[in-house]
XYZ file of C-alpha atoms in Angstrom:
572
model
C 45.193 62.392 -21.138
C 46.257 65.630 -22.126
C 43.629 67.351 -23.448
C 46.148 68.414 -26.488
C 46.438 64.844 -27.826
C 42.608 64.309 -26.893
C 41.979 66.853 -29.628
C 44.589 65.723 -32.267
C 43.220 62.234 -32.420
C 39.671 63.401 -32.176
C 40.322 65.622 -35.525
C 42.133 62.664 -37.311
C 39.462 60.609 -37.044
C 36.514 62.967 -37.619
C 38.728 63.865 -41.178
C 39.179 60.487 -41.703
C 34.982 59.581 -41.474
C 34.558 62.505 -43.177
C 36.712 61.694 -46.625
C 35.816 57.983 -46.127
C 32.278 57.402 -44.806
C 30.754 60.554 -46.305
C 32.336 59.784 -49.494
C 30.418 56.336 -49.192
C 27.041 57.609 -48.269
C 26.947 60.193 -51.068
C 27.764 57.058 -53.844
C 25.225 54.527 -51.877
C 22.567 57.427 -51.917
C 23.206 59.303 -55.287
C 23.927 62.478 -54.298
C 24.807 64.205 -56.898
C 23.148 62.057 -60.435
C 20.404 63.470 -61.621
C 20.731 66.364 -63.716
C 18.280 69.023 -61.927
C 18.257 72.763 -60.425
C 17.617 71.939 -56.452
C 14.515 72.857 -54.744
C 16.614 77.052 -54.312
C 16.335 77.283 -57.556
C 13.489 75.115 -58.558
C 11.355 77.293 -56.320
C 12.628 80.550 -55.786
C 10.660 82.577 -54.334
C 13.277 85.375 -52.783
C 11.597 84.970 -49.423
C 12.001 81.060 -48.067
C 13.663 79.420 -51.574
C 17.150 82.072 -52.600
C 19.789 80.183 -53.344
C 23.035 80.447 -51.013
C 26.858 79.675 -51.971
C 28.318 77.033 -50.210
C 30.239 79.649 -47.315
C 26.952 81.639 -46.783
C 24.770 78.515 -46.295
C 27.327 76.689 -44.230
C 27.420 79.618 -41.864
C 23.750 79.741 -41.556
C 23.838 76.133 -41.011
C 26.721 75.568 -38.736
C 25.608 78.849 -36.568
C 21.924 77.093 -36.684
C 22.657 73.648 -35.326
C 25.095 74.447 -32.696
C 23.590 76.890 -30.478
C 23.969 75.909 -27.432
C 23.780 72.500 -27.430
C 27.803 71.406 -28.445
C 28.322 73.565 -25.332
C 25.976 72.295 -22.801
C 25.724 68.745 -23.664
C 29.502 68.083 -22.520
C 29.437 70.471 -19.538
C 26.204 68.468 -18.497
C 27.860 65.078 -18.711
C 31.182 65.759 -17.675
C 30.302 63.624 -14.223
C 30.593 60.221 -16.599
C 34.449 61.202 -17.672
C 36.319 61.996 -20.663
C 36.696 58.705 -22.085
C 32.866 58.134 -21.989
C 31.957 61.914 -23.600
C 34.098 61.245 -26.120
C 33.574 57.973 -27.162
C 30.336 58.937 -27.543
C 31.177 62.237 -29.638
C 33.147 60.170 -32.252
C 30.880 57.499 -32.995
C 28.084 59.491 -32.712
C 29.024 62.261 -35.112
C 30.443 60.306 -37.667
C 28.001 57.327 -37.383
C 24.598 58.578 -36.358
C 24.743 62.369 -36.719
C 26.059 62.762 -39.998
C 24.111 60.230 -41.264
C 20.748 61.634 -39.796
C 22.155 65.414 -41.317
C 22.898 64.329 -44.453
C 20.170 62.585 -44.768
C 17.540 64.782 -43.280
C 19.161 67.196 -46.205
C 19.691 65.303 -49.138
C 15.543 63.579 -49.074
C 14.154 67.539 -48.548
C 16.250 68.688 -51.395
C 14.467 65.369 -53.103
C 11.244 66.188 -52.169
C 11.629 70.365 -53.079
C 12.920 71.511 -50.263
C 9.784 70.068 -47.784
C 10.246 69.364 -44.327
C 10.732 65.789 -42.706
C 6.477 66.175 -41.636
C 6.134 66.276 -45.332
C 8.217 63.407 -46.268
C 7.067 61.194 -43.579
C 3.705 61.980 -45.051
C 4.450 61.127 -48.793
C 6.540 57.941 -47.516
C 4.541 56.747 -44.374
C 1.130 58.182 -43.873
C -0.629 61.182 -43.672
C -1.683 60.121 -39.773
C 2.147 59.666 -39.333
C 2.730 63.279 -40.404
C 0.119 65.702 -38.449
C 1.734 63.399 -35.456
C 4.995 64.291 -36.284
C 4.292 67.944 -36.837
C 2.366 68.269 -33.869
C 5.311 67.181 -31.310
C 8.154 68.819 -33.774
C 6.094 72.403 -32.510
C 5.776 71.925 -29.707
C 9.723 70.939 -29.099
C 10.275 74.359 -31.644
C 8.398 76.121 -29.110
C 9.987 75.145 -26.536
C 13.763 75.698 -27.799
C 12.688 79.437 -28.528
C 11.770 79.922 -25.003
C 14.737 78.402 -23.748
C 17.373 80.178 -26.413
C 15.185 83.514 -25.956
C 16.138 82.851 -22.439
C 19.579 82.237 -22.717
C 20.372 85.308 -25.053
C 18.198 87.613 -22.771
C 20.257 86.405 -19.692
C 23.789 86.821 -21.798
C 22.769 90.459 -22.036
C 20.275 91.423 -19.328
C 21.558 93.547 -16.466
C 21.610 92.853 -12.945
C 20.321 94.988 -10.251
C 21.092 95.371 -6.263
C 18.336 95.255 -3.824
C 17.526 98.458 -4.167
C 16.597 97.969 -7.480
C 19.084 99.696 -8.875
C 21.747 99.070 -12.059
C 24.993 97.148 -11.218
C 26.207 98.159 -13.400
C 30.241 97.037 -12.459
C 28.363 93.120 -12.576
C 26.717 93.729 -15.783
C 29.561 95.377 -17.709
C 30.014 92.365 -19.280
C 26.331 91.285 -20.688
C 26.232 95.370 -21.946
C 29.145 95.061 -24.125
C 27.382 92.026 -25.534
C 23.854 93.416 -25.779
C 25.397 96.359 -27.628
C 27.722 94.649 -30.764
C 24.737 91.814 -30.719
C 22.914 94.694 -32.236
C 25.550 96.641 -34.337
C 25.928 93.340 -36.075
C 22.236 92.874 -36.895
C 22.558 96.485 -38.843
C 26.203 95.724 -40.943
C 25.038 91.806 -41.887
C 21.582 93.633 -43.354
C 23.726 95.841 -45.137
C 26.136 93.028 -45.617
C 23.249 91.679 -47.547
C 22.007 94.347 -49.082
C 25.233 95.172 -50.889
C 25.841 90.800 -51.868
C 21.971 90.461 -53.464
C 21.168 93.627 -54.622
C 24.778 95.718 -55.405
C 26.301 91.782 -56.686
C 29.395 93.211 -54.812
C 31.909 90.327 -55.039
C 31.843 88.283 -52.094
C 35.860 87.758 -51.513
C 35.537 91.748 -51.350
C 32.035 91.784 -49.211
C 33.499 89.025 -46.798
C 36.826 91.845 -46.168
C 34.850 94.214 -45.123
C 32.000 92.192 -42.929
C 35.405 91.282 -41.050
C 36.877 94.561 -40.484
C 32.682 95.513 -39.659
C 32.719 92.826 -37.167
C 36.375 93.973 -35.885
C 35.242 97.939 -35.601
C 31.364 97.067 -33.786
C 33.222 94.554 -31.235
C 35.630 97.464 -30.774
C 33.110 100.218 -30.778
C 30.297 97.801 -28.019
C 33.452 97.837 -25.678
C 33.429 100.616 -24.789
C 30.214 102.404 -25.905
C 27.292 99.984 -24.127
C 24.588 102.858 -23.035
C 21.742 99.889 -23.288
C 21.461 98.103 -19.547
C 17.696 96.566 -19.666
C 16.515 94.041 -17.507
C 16.659 89.980 -18.650
C 12.372 90.630 -19.178
C 12.655 92.986 -21.297
C 15.730 92.177 -22.849
C 12.720 88.530 -23.446
C 10.298 90.558 -25.394
C 12.875 92.517 -27.230
C 14.006 88.855 -28.601
C 10.326 88.373 -29.336
C 9.786 91.235 -31.580
C 13.530 90.861 -33.286
C 12.622 86.680 -34.647
C 9.456 87.589 -35.303
C 10.637 89.844 -37.877
C 13.614 87.918 -37.977
C 11.353 85.025 -39.566
C 9.178 86.331 -42.158
C 11.663 88.355 -43.257
C 13.014 87.275 -46.702
C 16.273 85.235 -45.724
C 19.160 87.730 -48.077
C 18.021 90.376 -46.140
C 19.250 89.171 -42.989
C 19.350 85.540 -42.624
C 22.046 84.406 -44.585
C 23.717 87.515 -44.359
C 24.397 87.368 -40.392
C 25.329 84.018 -40.260
C 27.660 83.949 -43.070
C 29.274 86.946 -40.477
C 28.509 85.079 -37.423
C 30.559 82.206 -39.073
C 33.795 83.990 -38.976
C 32.863 84.869 -34.934
C 32.146 80.588 -34.629
C 35.454 79.574 -36.606
C 37.230 82.227 -35.112
C 35.855 80.714 -31.237
C 37.316 77.529 -32.880
C 41.079 78.905 -33.431
C 40.422 80.936 -30.001
C 39.820 77.329 -27.906
C 42.275 75.422 -30.152
C 45.303 78.005 -29.356
C 44.188 78.058 -25.445
C 44.465 73.764 -25.387
C 47.579 73.797 -27.262
C 48.311 76.511 -24.493
C 47.473 75.241 -21.252
C 47.452 71.452 -22.461
C 44.916 70.204 -19.696
C 44.972 67.095 -17.567
C 41.500 65.018 -19.069
C 42.193 62.782 -16.181
C 41.041 65.343 -13.757
C 37.412 65.692 -14.593
C 36.741 62.319 -12.941
C 37.983 63.769 -9.584
C 36.760 67.598 -9.568
C 33.806 67.295 -12.081
C 30.419 67.287 -9.664
C 28.830 63.833 -10.792
C 25.412 63.489 -11.893
C 22.445 63.821 -9.822
C 20.974 60.396 -8.180
C 23.501 58.828 -9.271
C 21.939 58.739 -13.294
C 22.536 55.772 -15.129
C 24.857 56.305 -18.101
C 22.548 54.461 -20.189
C 20.645 56.504 -21.124
C 21.252 59.664 -19.737
C 24.998 60.459 -21.035
C 22.982 59.801 -24.788
C 20.506 62.438 -24.539
C 22.382 65.299 -22.518
C 24.982 65.283 -25.151
C 22.826 65.561 -28.416
C 24.053 68.198 -30.919
C 27.850 67.565 -29.741
C 26.627 64.147 -31.769
C 23.268 63.661 -32.579
C 20.310 65.958 -32.734
C 16.362 66.114 -33.552
C 17.149 69.456 -34.265
C 19.335 69.189 -37.027
C 16.824 67.391 -38.977
C 14.319 70.467 -39.049
C 17.184 72.393 -39.757
C 18.416 70.694 -42.749
C 14.856 70.052 -43.882
C 13.679 73.533 -43.121
C 16.027 76.389 -44.269
C 19.204 74.836 -45.612
C 17.225 72.416 -48.383
C 15.456 76.030 -49.257
C 18.730 77.595 -50.310
C 21.287 74.817 -50.992
C 22.477 76.101 -54.702
C 23.845 72.466 -55.382
C 23.054 69.076 -54.678
C 27.029 68.002 -54.202
C 26.708 70.939 -51.223
C 25.372 68.512 -48.779
C 27.864 67.129 -47.767
C 30.141 69.540 -46.216
C 27.489 71.423 -45.404
C 25.225 68.767 -43.097
C 27.639 65.706 -43.140
C 30.897 68.257 -42.363
C 29.122 70.500 -40.530
C 27.713 68.318 -37.937
C 31.774 67.093 -37.175
C 32.822 70.392 -37.421
C 30.362 70.876 -34.152
C 31.926 67.143 -32.734
C 35.335 69.156 -33.006
C 33.843 72.311 -30.499
C 32.118 69.505 -28.099
C 35.402 67.804 -28.167
C 37.182 71.216 -26.521
C 34.466 72.172 -24.619
C 35.363 68.879 -22.752
C 39.152 70.164 -22.247
C 37.901 73.665 -21.058
C 35.065 72.015 -18.995
C 38.334 70.221 -17.826
C 40.246 73.477 -17.317
C 37.491 75.068 -16.060
C 36.373 72.432 -12.817
C 40.416 72.350 -11.842
C 40.482 76.037 -11.921
C 37.745 75.959 -9.842
C 39.233 73.079 -7.078
C 42.214 75.498 -6.700
C 40.149 78.987 -6.751
C 37.269 78.381 -3.962
C 37.049 82.150 -3.976
C 36.645 82.614 -7.832
C 33.984 79.885 -8.581
C 33.260 79.170 -12.300
C 29.368 78.698 -12.788
C 26.633 77.878 -15.020
C 27.523 76.766 -19.196
C 28.588 80.568 -20.171
C 31.041 80.787 -17.076
C 32.604 77.475 -17.680
C 32.973 77.060 -21.313
C 34.172 80.847 -21.693
C 35.968 81.617 -18.522
C 37.617 78.225 -18.843
C 38.727 78.552 -22.106
C 39.757 82.326 -21.538
C 41.596 80.910 -17.937
C 43.719 78.420 -19.844
C 45.196 81.840 -22.539
C 45.569 84.414 -19.349
C 47.588 81.971 -17.089
C 49.857 81.667 -20.127
C 49.371 85.192 -21.390
C 48.174 87.090 -18.557
C 45.670 90.498 -19.125
C 44.013 88.203 -21.911
C 40.696 87.209 -19.290
C 38.235 90.022 -19.698
C 38.511 90.174 -23.479
C 38.519 86.794 -24.071
C 36.061 86.480 -21.860
C 33.585 88.779 -22.827
C 34.604 88.008 -27.096
C 33.895 83.664 -25.899
C 30.352 85.232 -24.861
C 29.100 86.721 -27.483
C 30.162 84.406 -29.671
C 28.432 82.081 -27.485
C 25.330 84.207 -27.337
C 25.575 84.317 -31.456
C 25.143 80.741 -31.187
C 22.364 81.108 -29.248
C 20.857 83.984 -31.243
C 20.722 81.760 -34.746
C 19.738 79.109 -33.409
C 16.506 81.202 -31.503
C 15.620 82.772 -34.824
C 15.981 79.720 -37.076
C 13.908 77.565 -34.640
C 10.822 80.491 -35.423
C 10.847 80.006 -39.251
C 11.338 76.424 -38.554
C 8.236 76.419 -36.336
C 6.293 78.924 -38.811
C 7.280 76.139 -41.212
C 5.365 73.366 -39.304
C 2.577 74.880 -38.351
C 1.637 75.959 -41.808
C 2.393 72.700 -42.816
C -0.203 70.850 -40.277
C -3.110 73.365 -42.122
C -2.089 72.083 -45.668
C -2.792 68.505 -47.501
C 0.089 68.828 -50.288
C -1.109 65.659 -52.040
C -3.992 67.969 -52.827
C -1.654 70.455 -53.887
C -2.653 73.050 -51.047
C -0.545 76.090 -50.211
C -1.369 79.155 -47.919
C -2.290 81.155 -51.390
C -5.031 79.042 -52.677
C -6.657 77.372 -49.745
C -10.014 79.442 -47.790
C -11.600 79.674 -44.399
C -9.505 79.192 -41.550
C -7.471 77.757 -43.506
C -6.444 80.448 -44.669
C -5.530 82.488 -41.818
C -3.887 79.707 -39.768
C -1.507 78.876 -42.698
C -0.823 82.554 -42.869
C 3.550 83.295 -42.204
C 2.098 86.727 -40.287
C -0.174 84.954 -38.391
C 1.561 81.439 -37.782
C 4.709 83.976 -36.891
C 2.480 85.638 -34.079
C 1.176 82.422 -32.211
C 5.045 80.602 -32.436
C 6.471 83.609 -30.663
C 4.115 85.150 -28.384
C 3.935 80.829 -27.342
C 7.880 81.087 -26.982
C 8.516 84.360 -25.036
C 5.629 83.702 -22.902
C 6.780 80.370 -21.489
C 10.311 81.393 -21.563
C 9.073 84.135 -18.998
C 7.109 82.105 -16.879
C 9.532 78.694 -16.175
C 10.609 76.971 -18.756
C 12.613 75.504 -16.516
C 10.136 73.790 -15.394
C 9.949 70.802 -18.683
C 13.176 71.448 -19.827
C 14.457 68.028 -18.811
C 12.028 66.861 -21.285
C 13.803 68.722 -24.092
C 16.270 66.077 -24.276
C 13.990 63.457 -24.741
C 11.752 64.868 -27.290
C 14.689 65.882 -28.979
C 16.805 62.775 -29.539
C 12.735 60.932 -30.158
C 13.043 63.821 -32.918
C 16.593 62.731 -34.101
C 15.094 58.833 -33.899
C 11.982 59.968 -36.156
C 14.418 61.646 -38.524
C 16.402 58.869 -38.838
C 12.925 56.892 -39.622
C 11.597 58.577 -42.132
C 15.007 59.002 -44.716
C 15.119 55.479 -43.965
C 11.940 54.983 -45.620
C 12.209 57.123 -48.297
C 15.551 55.618 -49.398
C 13.900 51.985 -48.837
C 10.512 53.393 -50.552
C 12.466 54.333 -53.850
C 15.225 51.249 -53.409
C 18.389 53.233 -52.434
C 20.542 51.249 -49.832
C 18.872 52.244 -45.946
C 20.909 49.976 -43.992
C 23.246 53.211 -42.600
C 20.038 53.831 -40.479
C 18.855 51.476 -39.016
C 21.325 50.827 -35.942
C 21.251 54.375 -35.655
C 17.326 54.460 -35.686
C 16.577 51.522 -33.578
C 19.319 52.618 -30.405
C 17.689 56.604 -30.507
C 14.479 55.031 -30.418
C 15.303 53.204 -27.579
C 16.964 55.506 -25.579
C 14.086 58.087 -26.265
C 12.043 55.116 -24.557
C 13.830 54.739 -21.675
C 14.858 57.939 -20.972
C 10.844 59.309 -21.314
C 10.313 56.171 -18.536
C 12.744 56.957 -15.982
C 11.745 61.176 -15.856
C 7.750 60.302 -16.080
C 8.799 57.687 -13.212
C 10.511 60.427 -11.393
C 7.828 62.878 -12.285
C 5.117 60.772 -10.636
C 7.270 60.295 -7.222
C 7.148 64.108 -7.291
C 4.010 64.445 -7.278
C 2.976 61.902 -4.401
C 5.270 62.962 -2.720
C 2.979 65.612 -2.101
C 3.955 70.127 -2.900
C 4.009 69.645 -6.816
C 3.436 72.548 -8.814
C 2.942 72.330 -12.445
C 5.884 71.713 -13.723
C 5.761 67.920 -12.400
C 2.584 67.028 -13.790
C 3.214 68.160 -17.448
C 6.551 66.305 -17.619
C 4.558 63.018 -16.278
C 1.633 64.064 -18.998
C 3.626 64.610 -22.036
C 6.411 62.181 -21.028
C 3.576 59.304 -21.135
C 1.739 60.730 -24.842
C 5.997 60.992 -26.256
C 6.757 57.626 -25.017
C 2.965 56.490 -27.207
C 3.990 58.250 -29.903
C 7.307 56.675 -30.799
C 5.930 53.764 -30.552
C 3.809 54.414 -33.076
C 5.380 55.985 -35.522
C 8.119 53.351 -34.649
C 5.875 50.098 -35.995
C 4.305 52.380 -38.991
C 7.633 53.290 -39.711
C 9.526 49.793 -39.384
C 6.446 48.181 -41.287
C 7.372 50.812 -44.220
C 10.668 49.571 -44.656
C 9.871 45.774 -44.490
C 7.254 46.998 -47.289
C 8.852 49.507 -49.086
C 5.688 51.550 -51.322
C 7.817 51.377 -54.589
C 7.345 54.303 -57.078
C 8.253 57.283 -54.960
C 9.489 60.435 -55.647
C 13.415 59.382 -56.227
């Protein structure tokens, strides 16, 4: 299969899904039928609830949900071949992930911008909410640890055996770090101009894009900061601690909006690369590494490719930050459903990059592309450089910069979401409890600064001390979040008398995938423990695996009972 043909077919299918299936979902759920302001307007507080115009919010949402997922997933699943990966990306994106993201955003907007946990509490039970929040919080801590480590890795310098900085090997990372720091600065200026000086969005956008070009030029030529990965981990910790409590108009909205231009440019660059190189997708089956230990396509494929098809993290973003900034209810479809399908395009482009990268590795055994960053960035850069020689270095740096922007955005979004989850755990919304009106230990633990500090310290410490030992659980945990997100929205729609049948097959499938994946992983960890000499990783994975299976079963039973016997009279 020619990569260009695959890309064209995929885009046509995804556009058709957005137009026809997306329109049908809006009609079934009644999107936009209520004449009332969204929570961003009704509950505006200048910190978390702040209305954002659709292009700005799309930048935040897409940057946050994408992260490293649609890049690392297809790379990890390459051994299953391009056809299996493509089918899951297209079918999963349209009928699973798009429905999941769109439904979570819509349900949260109708619940005053509250999280999936609060939706579960209202429509199922408080016990179900507590179980979900504990699980979601622990998953977000793992996300914070992983993405902080990825960002620090793309910034960190390489050192020689004597402890000196290897400047030649570290230059690309230093460039990315410098541009990223300058990017945060111009984002703050952009936010101030737009929200406090009422600068026209069109003018501010043009100035912002010019500023991005300028800081990239500066970073490419002036990059004096060469720090270790561990040092960057703590710097990332300080940054996300500040970013997660800062009003969204100061940093989150403007930075994500401006970074979206980088992301769209990366997509355009990737499309140009595929047009020029037209990679042979069939070569993937020959040169891609086979999945370890002969992993079965079910359930491994469906937990490996998550963000490019369906990811539970998306429901936390939709119901955590995006719902609190949605200007109009009708914006939910292009932002949530459209954002998911755009991510599917990125996943398909990644498959093309993988095919070309592994072909390159086969033809150049002395210049191997290894690791997700190198395979994605190097694969695309080589596609263009092989046609237009001399472009590789700058293209690779720009692609790594964009990859880092994905991860950095997801990192501070995950921290803010974890802060929300931690605060919600201690509060009973049915009694009207808020961080402002509670007392005692609840007052302390629901404080935004305390909850943020706990989250950041846990995330950074885990990132510094081997999050990789339990990372294998993330795929299953993330897809369990997806199953529970689908379950939560399905119960609410059933309770208000709306059609929820489009959730049932994806929900059942994802919960079965999760349980099967957890069983496979837990069995493997028990085998490692039985063999002797295992460190703490297998023990933690085995214990958490069993607990997650129990959690999935309990919530699935309770949710199915609610769907079968709806609680009428819930919030429309």
